[in-house]
Every structure is written in structure tokens, then in C-alpha cells.
């Protein structure tokens, strides 16, 4: 795809999408770009590298050359990945029944925290009243943990001195 040829290149797109979102956490467009890229990165990792590398699959404990086993591994080590998958598939298939609502919080009295930084709105996942204290999940928190998962994955299993770094990650 143009000059995006490897899983590492696609990870670079994810880092850029994440940095764009952090600069405008009220932007549904930027959030959806980041979520969609974060989800589809598994396909790039699988197709570009992991499906062909038995040693790496063995290191992950994936016994067969099966992309679904890789997805199960991701779900086990990144519990938030399934939510990103639901967001990505929701945009692709116009699905609105993911088990949660997506909400733009634009002012005080909305969402779990009121208005966001500098008086701007922000995006949240609403799990509904039955979730109690765990009802609200800011989209920024969700995207942060999934991007960090991928960063850690690349650092551990496909290390590179030139791995892109988000300007919003301090560690």
C-alpha cells in the first residue's frame, strides 16, 4: 500500500494516528482512525512476518500457523483489544450493537467526568448503568493501552533501533 510495506510501517501509521488523536481527543474521526489502525495491525503482523516465522510463533506459544490463534493470544495479553475490534468493525459494517455506547462528552454533567481539558469535549465508551463505577471508559485511555500493547509487542518480538515512538509516551 503506497509506501506502507511492512508491519513496522503500519505500526508507524498507528503511532501517527495516536499522536493525531491525542492532539484532538474530542475528534471522533481521529479516534476511529486510531482504533481501526490498531485493530488491523494484527493482520499486518501476521501477513508480513508472524505467519512465516515459526520461531516467533513458538515464542508466543502459538502452536499452529493460524491467524485466529494469534488473535486469541492478543485477546489474552491485551484485554482491551476486543473493544478496539468492535469499534473498527462497527465503522466497517455500520454496527451499533457492540454492547456499549460511544459518547461525545461536551460539557459538565455529561459522561463520568464533565468537560475535558481546556474546555473541550472528549470521547468515552459507556458500558451502561449496570457497570456501576466502571461505566465510563475514556477513548483516550483505551487507545493509549492498545497502542502501548503494540509498542511493547514490537519491542519484544520484532525489535528495531528505528521503531517509531509516540511523542505522548514518556517511558
PDB file of C-alpha atoms in Angstrom:
ATOM      1  CA  UNK A   1       0.000   0.000   0.000  1.00  0.00           C
ATOM      2  CA  UNK A   2       1.820   3.053  -1.287  1.00  0.00           C
ATOM      3  CA  UNK A   3       4.977   3.195   0.846  1.00  0.00           C
ATOM      4  CA  UNK A   4       3.483   1.207   3.737  1.00  0.00           C
ATOM      5  CA  UNK A   5       5.010  -2.181   3.015  1.00  0.00           C
ATOM      6  CA  UNK A   6       5.684  -3.914   6.339  1.00  0.00           C
ATOM      7  CA  UNK A   7       4.091  -4.419   9.733  1.00  0.00           C
ATOM      8  CA  UNK A   8       6.613  -1.955  11.141  1.00  0.00           C
ATOM      9  CA  UNK A   9       5.489   0.627   8.557  1.00  0.00           C
ATOM     10  CA  UNK A  10       1.868   0.050   9.579  1.00  0.00           C
ATOM     11  CA  UNK A  11       2.836   0.398  13.247  1.00  0.00           C
ATOM     12  CA  UNK A  12       4.291   3.788  12.299  1.00  0.00           C
ATOM     13  CA  UNK A  13       0.866   4.733  10.899  1.00  0.00           C
ATOM     14  CA  UNK A  14      -0.668   3.716  14.231  1.00  0.00           C
ATOM     15  CA  UNK A  15       1.752   5.932  16.163  1.00  0.00           C
ATOM     16  CA  UNK A  16       0.904   8.878  13.892  1.00  0.00           C
ATOM     17  CA  UNK A  17      -2.849   8.200  14.227  1.00  0.00           C
ATOM     18  CA  UNK A  18      -2.479   8.048  18.005  1.00  0.00           C
ATOM     19  CA  UNK A  19      -0.492  11.284  18.170  1.00  0.00           C
ATOM     20  CA  UNK A  20      -3.110  12.969  15.962  1.00  0.00           C
ATOM     21  CA  UNK A  21      -5.880  11.755  18.278  1.00  0.00           C
ATOM     22  CA  UNK A  22      -4.107  12.898  21.450  1.00  0.00           C
ATOM     23  CA  UNK A  23      -3.832  16.371  19.909  1.00  0.00           C
ATOM     24  CA  UNK A  24      -7.643  16.419  19.486  1.00  0.00           C
ATOM     25  CA  UNK A  25      -9.244  13.937  21.937  1.00  0.00           C
ATOM     26  CA  UNK A  26     -12.691  15.264  21.022  1.00  0.00           C
ATOM     27  CA  UNK A  27     -12.322  14.121  17.387  1.00  0.00           C
ATOM     28  CA  UNK A  28     -14.349  11.017  16.571  1.00  0.00           C
ATOM     29  CA  UNK A  29     -12.629  10.861  13.175  1.00  0.00           C
ATOM     30  CA  UNK A  30      -9.175  10.711  14.738  1.00  0.00           C
ATOM     31  CA  UNK A  31     -10.308   8.200  17.362  1.00  0.00           C
ATOM     32  CA  UNK A  32     -11.813   5.911  14.727  1.00  0.00           C
ATOM     33  CA  UNK A  33      -8.705   6.139  12.526  1.00  0.00           C
ATOM     34  CA  UNK A  34      -6.557   5.160  15.500  1.00  0.00           C
ATOM     35  CA  UNK A  35      -8.869   2.320  16.588  1.00  0.00           C
ATOM     36  CA  UNK A  36      -9.134   0.934  13.061  1.00  0.00           C
ATOM     37  CA  UNK A  37      -5.371   1.046  12.540  1.00  0.00           C
ATOM     38  CA  UNK A  38      -4.756  -0.528  15.974  1.00  0.00           C
ATOM     39  CA  UNK A  39      -7.094  -3.387  15.125  1.00  0.00           C
ATOM     40  CA  UNK A  40      -5.836  -4.046  11.597  1.00  0.00           C
ATOM     41  CA  UNK A  41      -2.204  -4.035  12.700  1.00  0.00           C
ATOM     42  CA  UNK A  42      -2.630  -7.685  13.734  1.00  0.00           C
ATOM     43  CA  UNK A  43      -3.266  -8.565  10.073  1.00  0.00           C
ATOM     44  CA  UNK A  44      -0.072  -6.812   9.017  1.00  0.00           C
ATOM     45  CA  UNK A  45       1.950  -8.520  11.759  1.00  0.00           C
ATOM     46  CA  UNK A  46       0.529 -11.879  10.747  1.00  0.00           C
ATOM     47  CA  UNK A  47       0.815 -11.453   6.977  1.00  0.00           C
ATOM     48  CA  UNK A  48       4.180  -9.712   6.892  1.00  0.00           C
ATOM     49  CA  UNK A  49       6.069 -11.679   9.467  1.00  0.00           C
ATOM     50  CA  UNK A  50       4.478 -13.929  12.073  1.00  0.00           C
ATOM     51  CA  UNK A  51       2.764 -16.415   9.732  1.00  0.00           C
ATOM     52  CA  UNK A  52       6.170 -17.163   8.201  1.00  0.00           C
ATOM     53  CA  UNK A  53       8.204 -17.272  11.418  1.00  0.00           C
ATOM     54  CA  UNK A  54       7.752 -20.496  13.408  1.00  0.00           C
ATOM     55  CA  UNK A  55      10.364 -19.460  15.987  1.00  0.00           C
ATOM     56  CA  UNK A  56       8.394 -16.307  16.769  1.00  0.00           C
ATOM     57  CA  UNK A  57       5.091 -18.223  16.917  1.00  0.00           C
ATOM     58  CA  UNK A  58       6.706 -20.699  19.309  1.00  0.00           C
ATOM     59  CA  UNK A  59       7.901 -17.796  21.490  1.00  0.00           C
ATOM     60  CA  UNK A  60       4.287 -16.596  21.667  1.00  0.00           C
ATOM     61  CA  UNK A  61       3.002 -20.100  22.386  1.00  0.00           C
ATOM     62  CA  UNK A  62       1.041 -20.236  19.130  1.00  0.00           C
ATOM     63  CA  UNK A  63       1.166 -23.887  18.142  1.00  0.00           C
ATOM     64  CA  UNK A  64      -0.059 -23.639  14.560  1.00  0.00           C
ATOM     65  CA  UNK A  65       0.091 -21.311  11.595  1.00  0.00           C
ATOM     66  CA  UNK A  66      -3.381 -19.967  12.362  1.00  0.00           C
ATOM     67  CA  UNK A  67      -4.237 -16.254  12.479  1.00  0.00           C
ATOM     68  CA  UNK A  68      -7.179 -16.929  14.810  1.00  0.00           C
ATOM     69  CA  UNK A  69      -4.749 -18.356  17.386  1.00  0.00           C
ATOM     70  CA  UNK A  70      -2.771 -15.117  17.119  1.00  0.00           C
ATOM     71  CA  UNK A  71      -5.967 -13.119  17.730  1.00  0.00           C
ATOM     72  CA  UNK A  72      -6.674 -15.285  20.791  1.00  0.00           C
ATOM     73  CA  UNK A  73      -3.147 -14.576  22.020  1.00  0.00           C
ATOM     74  CA  UNK A  74      -3.705 -10.829  21.582  1.00  0.00           C
ATOM     75  CA  UNK A  75      -7.029 -11.019  23.448  1.00  0.00           C
ATOM     76  CA  UNK A  76      -5.286 -12.825  26.311  1.00  0.00           C
ATOM     77  CA  UNK A  77      -2.463 -10.283  26.620  1.00  0.00           C
ATOM     78  CA  UNK A  78      -4.414  -7.129  25.725  1.00  0.00           C
ATOM     79  CA  UNK A  79      -7.893  -7.395  27.208  1.00  0.00           C
ATOM     80  CA  UNK A  80      -8.856  -4.043  25.650  1.00  0.00           C
ATOM     81  CA  UNK A  81      -8.174  -5.231  22.096  1.00  0.00           C
ATOM     82  CA  UNK A  82     -11.661  -6.681  21.688  1.00  0.00           C
ATOM     83  CA  UNK A  83     -13.188  -3.230  22.272  1.00  0.00           C
ATOM     84  CA  UNK A  84     -10.949  -1.770  19.564  1.00  0.00           C
ATOM     85  CA  UNK A  85     -12.053  -4.627  17.306  1.00  0.00           C
ATOM     86  CA  UNK A  86     -15.707  -3.768  17.991  1.00  0.00           C
ATOM     87  CA  UNK A  87     -15.046  -0.108  17.165  1.00  0.00           C
ATOM     88  CA  UNK A  88     -13.191  -0.980  13.948  1.00  0.00           C
ATOM     89  CA  UNK A  89     -15.839  -3.448  12.812  1.00  0.00           C
ATOM     90  CA  UNK A  90     -18.590  -1.029  13.795  1.00  0.00           C
ATOM     91  CA  UNK A  91     -17.259   1.529  11.332  1.00  0.00           C
ATOM     92  CA  UNK A  92     -16.826  -1.083   8.618  1.00  0.00           C
ATOM     93  CA  UNK A  93     -20.244  -2.699   8.965  1.00  0.00           C
ATOM     94  CA  UNK A  94     -22.329   0.177  10.376  1.00  0.00           C
ATOM     95  CA  UNK A  95     -22.808  -1.890  13.525  1.00  0.00           C
ATOM     96  CA  UNK A  96     -24.313  -0.127  16.507  1.00  0.00           C
ATOM     97  CA  UNK A  97     -24.877  -3.054  18.855  1.00  0.00           C
ATOM     98  CA  UNK A  98     -21.439  -3.631  20.354  1.00  0.00           C
ATOM     99  CA  UNK A  99     -22.596  -3.918  23.970  1.00  0.00           C
ATOM    100  CA  UNK A 100     -21.591  -0.333  24.709  1.00  0.00           C
ATOM    101  CA  UNK A 101     -22.369   3.178  23.543  1.00  0.00           C
ATOM    102  CA  UNK A 102     -19.866   5.675  22.209  1.00  0.00           C
ATOM    103  CA  UNK A 103     -20.449   9.164  23.567  1.00  0.00           C
ATOM    104  CA  UNK A 104     -19.092  12.646  22.938  1.00  0.00           C
ATOM    105  CA  UNK A 105     -18.874  14.495  26.256  1.00  0.00           C
ATOM    106  CA  UNK A 106     -19.263  18.169  25.539  1.00  0.00           C
ATOM    107  CA  UNK A 107     -20.000  19.746  28.879  1.00  0.00           C
ATOM    108  CA  UNK A 108     -20.448  19.480  32.619  1.00  0.00           C
ATOM    109  CA  UNK A 109     -22.973  16.893  33.762  1.00  0.00           C
ATOM    110  CA  UNK A 110     -22.270  14.650  30.779  1.00  0.00           C
ATOM    111  CA  UNK A 111     -20.273  11.434  30.909  1.00  0.00           C
ATOM    112  CA  UNK A 112     -18.384  10.445  34.002  1.00  0.00           C
ATOM    113  CA  UNK A 113     -16.073  13.411  34.336  1.00  0.00           C
ATOM    114  CA  UNK A 114     -17.648  16.512  32.789  1.00  0.00           C
ATOM    115  CA  UNK A 115     -15.872  18.663  30.248  1.00  0.00           C
ATOM    116  CA  UNK A 116     -12.361  17.776  29.077  1.00  0.00           C
ATOM    117  CA  UNK A 117      -9.071  19.693  29.094  1.00  0.00           C
ATOM    118  CA  UNK A 118      -9.169  23.344  28.030  1.00  0.00           C
ATOM    119  CA  UNK A 119     -12.964  23.257  27.984  1.00  0.00           C
ATOM    120  CA  UNK A 120     -13.022  20.844  25.034  1.00  0.00           C
ATOM    121  CA  UNK A 121     -15.110  17.740  24.816  1.00  0.00           C
ATOM    122  CA  UNK A 122     -13.785  14.211  24.718  1.00  0.00           C
ATOM    123  CA  UNK A 123     -14.959  10.716  23.783  1.00  0.00           C
ATOM    124  CA  UNK A 124     -15.990   7.882  26.083  1.00  0.00           C
ATOM    125  CA  UNK A 125     -17.216   4.318  25.948  1.00  0.00           C
ATOM    126  CA  UNK A 126     -20.373   3.994  28.054  1.00  0.00           C
ATOM    127  CA  UNK A 127     -20.939   0.471  29.402  1.00  0.00           C
ATOM    128  CA  UNK A 128     -24.328   1.456  30.864  1.00  0.00           C
ATOM    129  CA  UNK A 129     -25.619   1.942  34.390  1.00  0.00           C
ATOM    130  CA  UNK A 130     -25.232  -1.727  35.271  1.00  0.00           C
ATOM    131  CA  UNK A 131     -21.439  -1.276  35.050  1.00  0.00           C
ATOM    132  CA  UNK A 132     -21.530   0.912  38.165  1.00  0.00           C
ATOM    133  CA  UNK A 133     -18.233   2.640  38.908  1.00  0.00           C
ATOM    134  CA  UNK A 134     -16.745   1.096  35.756  1.00  0.00           C
ATOM    135  CA  UNK A 135     -19.377   2.663  33.489  1.00  0.00           C
ATOM    136  CA  UNK A 136     -17.188   5.200  31.682  1.00  0.00           C
ATOM    137  CA  UNK A 137     -14.020   4.405  29.737  1.00  0.00           C
ATOM    138  CA  UNK A 138     -12.423   7.442  28.088  1.00  0.00           C
ATOM    139  CA  UNK A 139     -11.471   6.633  24.500  1.00  0.00           C
ATOM    140  CA  UNK A 140      -8.047   8.157  25.181  1.00  0.00           C
ATOM    141  CA  UNK A 141      -7.397   5.538  27.879  1.00  0.00           C
ATOM    142  CA  UNK A 142      -8.496   2.701  25.603  1.00  0.00           C
ATOM    143  CA  UNK A 143      -6.371   3.824  22.679  1.00  0.00           C
ATOM    144  CA  UNK A 144      -3.380   4.501  24.926  1.00  0.00           C
ATOM    145  CA  UNK A 145      -3.279   0.953  26.322  1.00  0.00           C
ATOM    146  CA  UNK A 146      -3.723  -0.682  22.925  1.00  0.00           C
ATOM    147  CA  UNK A 147      -1.029   1.460  21.288  1.00  0.00           C
ATOM    148  CA  UNK A 148       1.287   0.648  24.210  1.00  0.00           C
ATOM    149  CA  UNK A 149       0.495  -3.051  23.770  1.00  0.00           C
ATOM    150  CA  UNK A 150       1.636  -2.864  20.153  1.00  0.00           C
ATOM    151  CA  UNK A 151       4.708  -0.823  21.097  1.00  0.00           C
ATOM    152  CA  UNK A 152       5.687  -3.440  23.687  1.00  0.00           C
ATOM    153  CA  UNK A 153       4.948  -6.249  21.220  1.00  0.00           C
ATOM    154  CA  UNK A 154       7.287  -4.781  18.614  1.00  0.00           C
ATOM    155  CA  UNK A 155       9.987  -4.005  21.172  1.00  0.00           C
ATOM    156  CA  UNK A 156       9.929  -7.574  22.425  1.00  0.00           C
ATOM    157  CA  UNK A 157       9.276  -9.695  19.329  1.00  0.00           C
ATOM    158  CA  UNK A 158      10.429  -7.553  16.411  1.00  0.00           C
ATOM    159  CA  UNK A 159      12.908  -5.081  17.920  1.00  0.00           C
ATOM    160  CA  UNK A 160      14.366  -2.291  15.859  1.00  0.00           C
ATOM    161  CA  UNK A 161      16.504   0.732  16.652  1.00  0.00           C
ATOM    162  CA  UNK A 162      14.257   2.875  14.459  1.00  0.00           C
ATOM    163  CA  UNK A 163      10.907   1.791  15.917  1.00  0.00           C
ATOM    164  CA  UNK A 164       8.615   4.850  15.883  1.00  0.00           C
ATOM    165  CA  UNK A 165       7.894   6.422  19.249  1.00  0.00           C
ATOM    166  CA  UNK A 166       4.819   8.414  20.173  1.00  0.00           C
ATOM    167  CA  UNK A 167       5.630  11.870  21.445  1.00  0.00           C
ATOM    168  CA  UNK A 168       2.987  11.184  24.116  1.00  0.00           C
ATOM    169  CA  UNK A 169       4.681   8.117  25.629  1.00  0.00           C
ATOM    170  CA  UNK A 170       7.185   9.041  28.297  1.00  0.00           C
ATOM    171  CA  UNK A 171       8.575   5.621  29.192  1.00  0.00           C
TER     172      UNK A 171
END
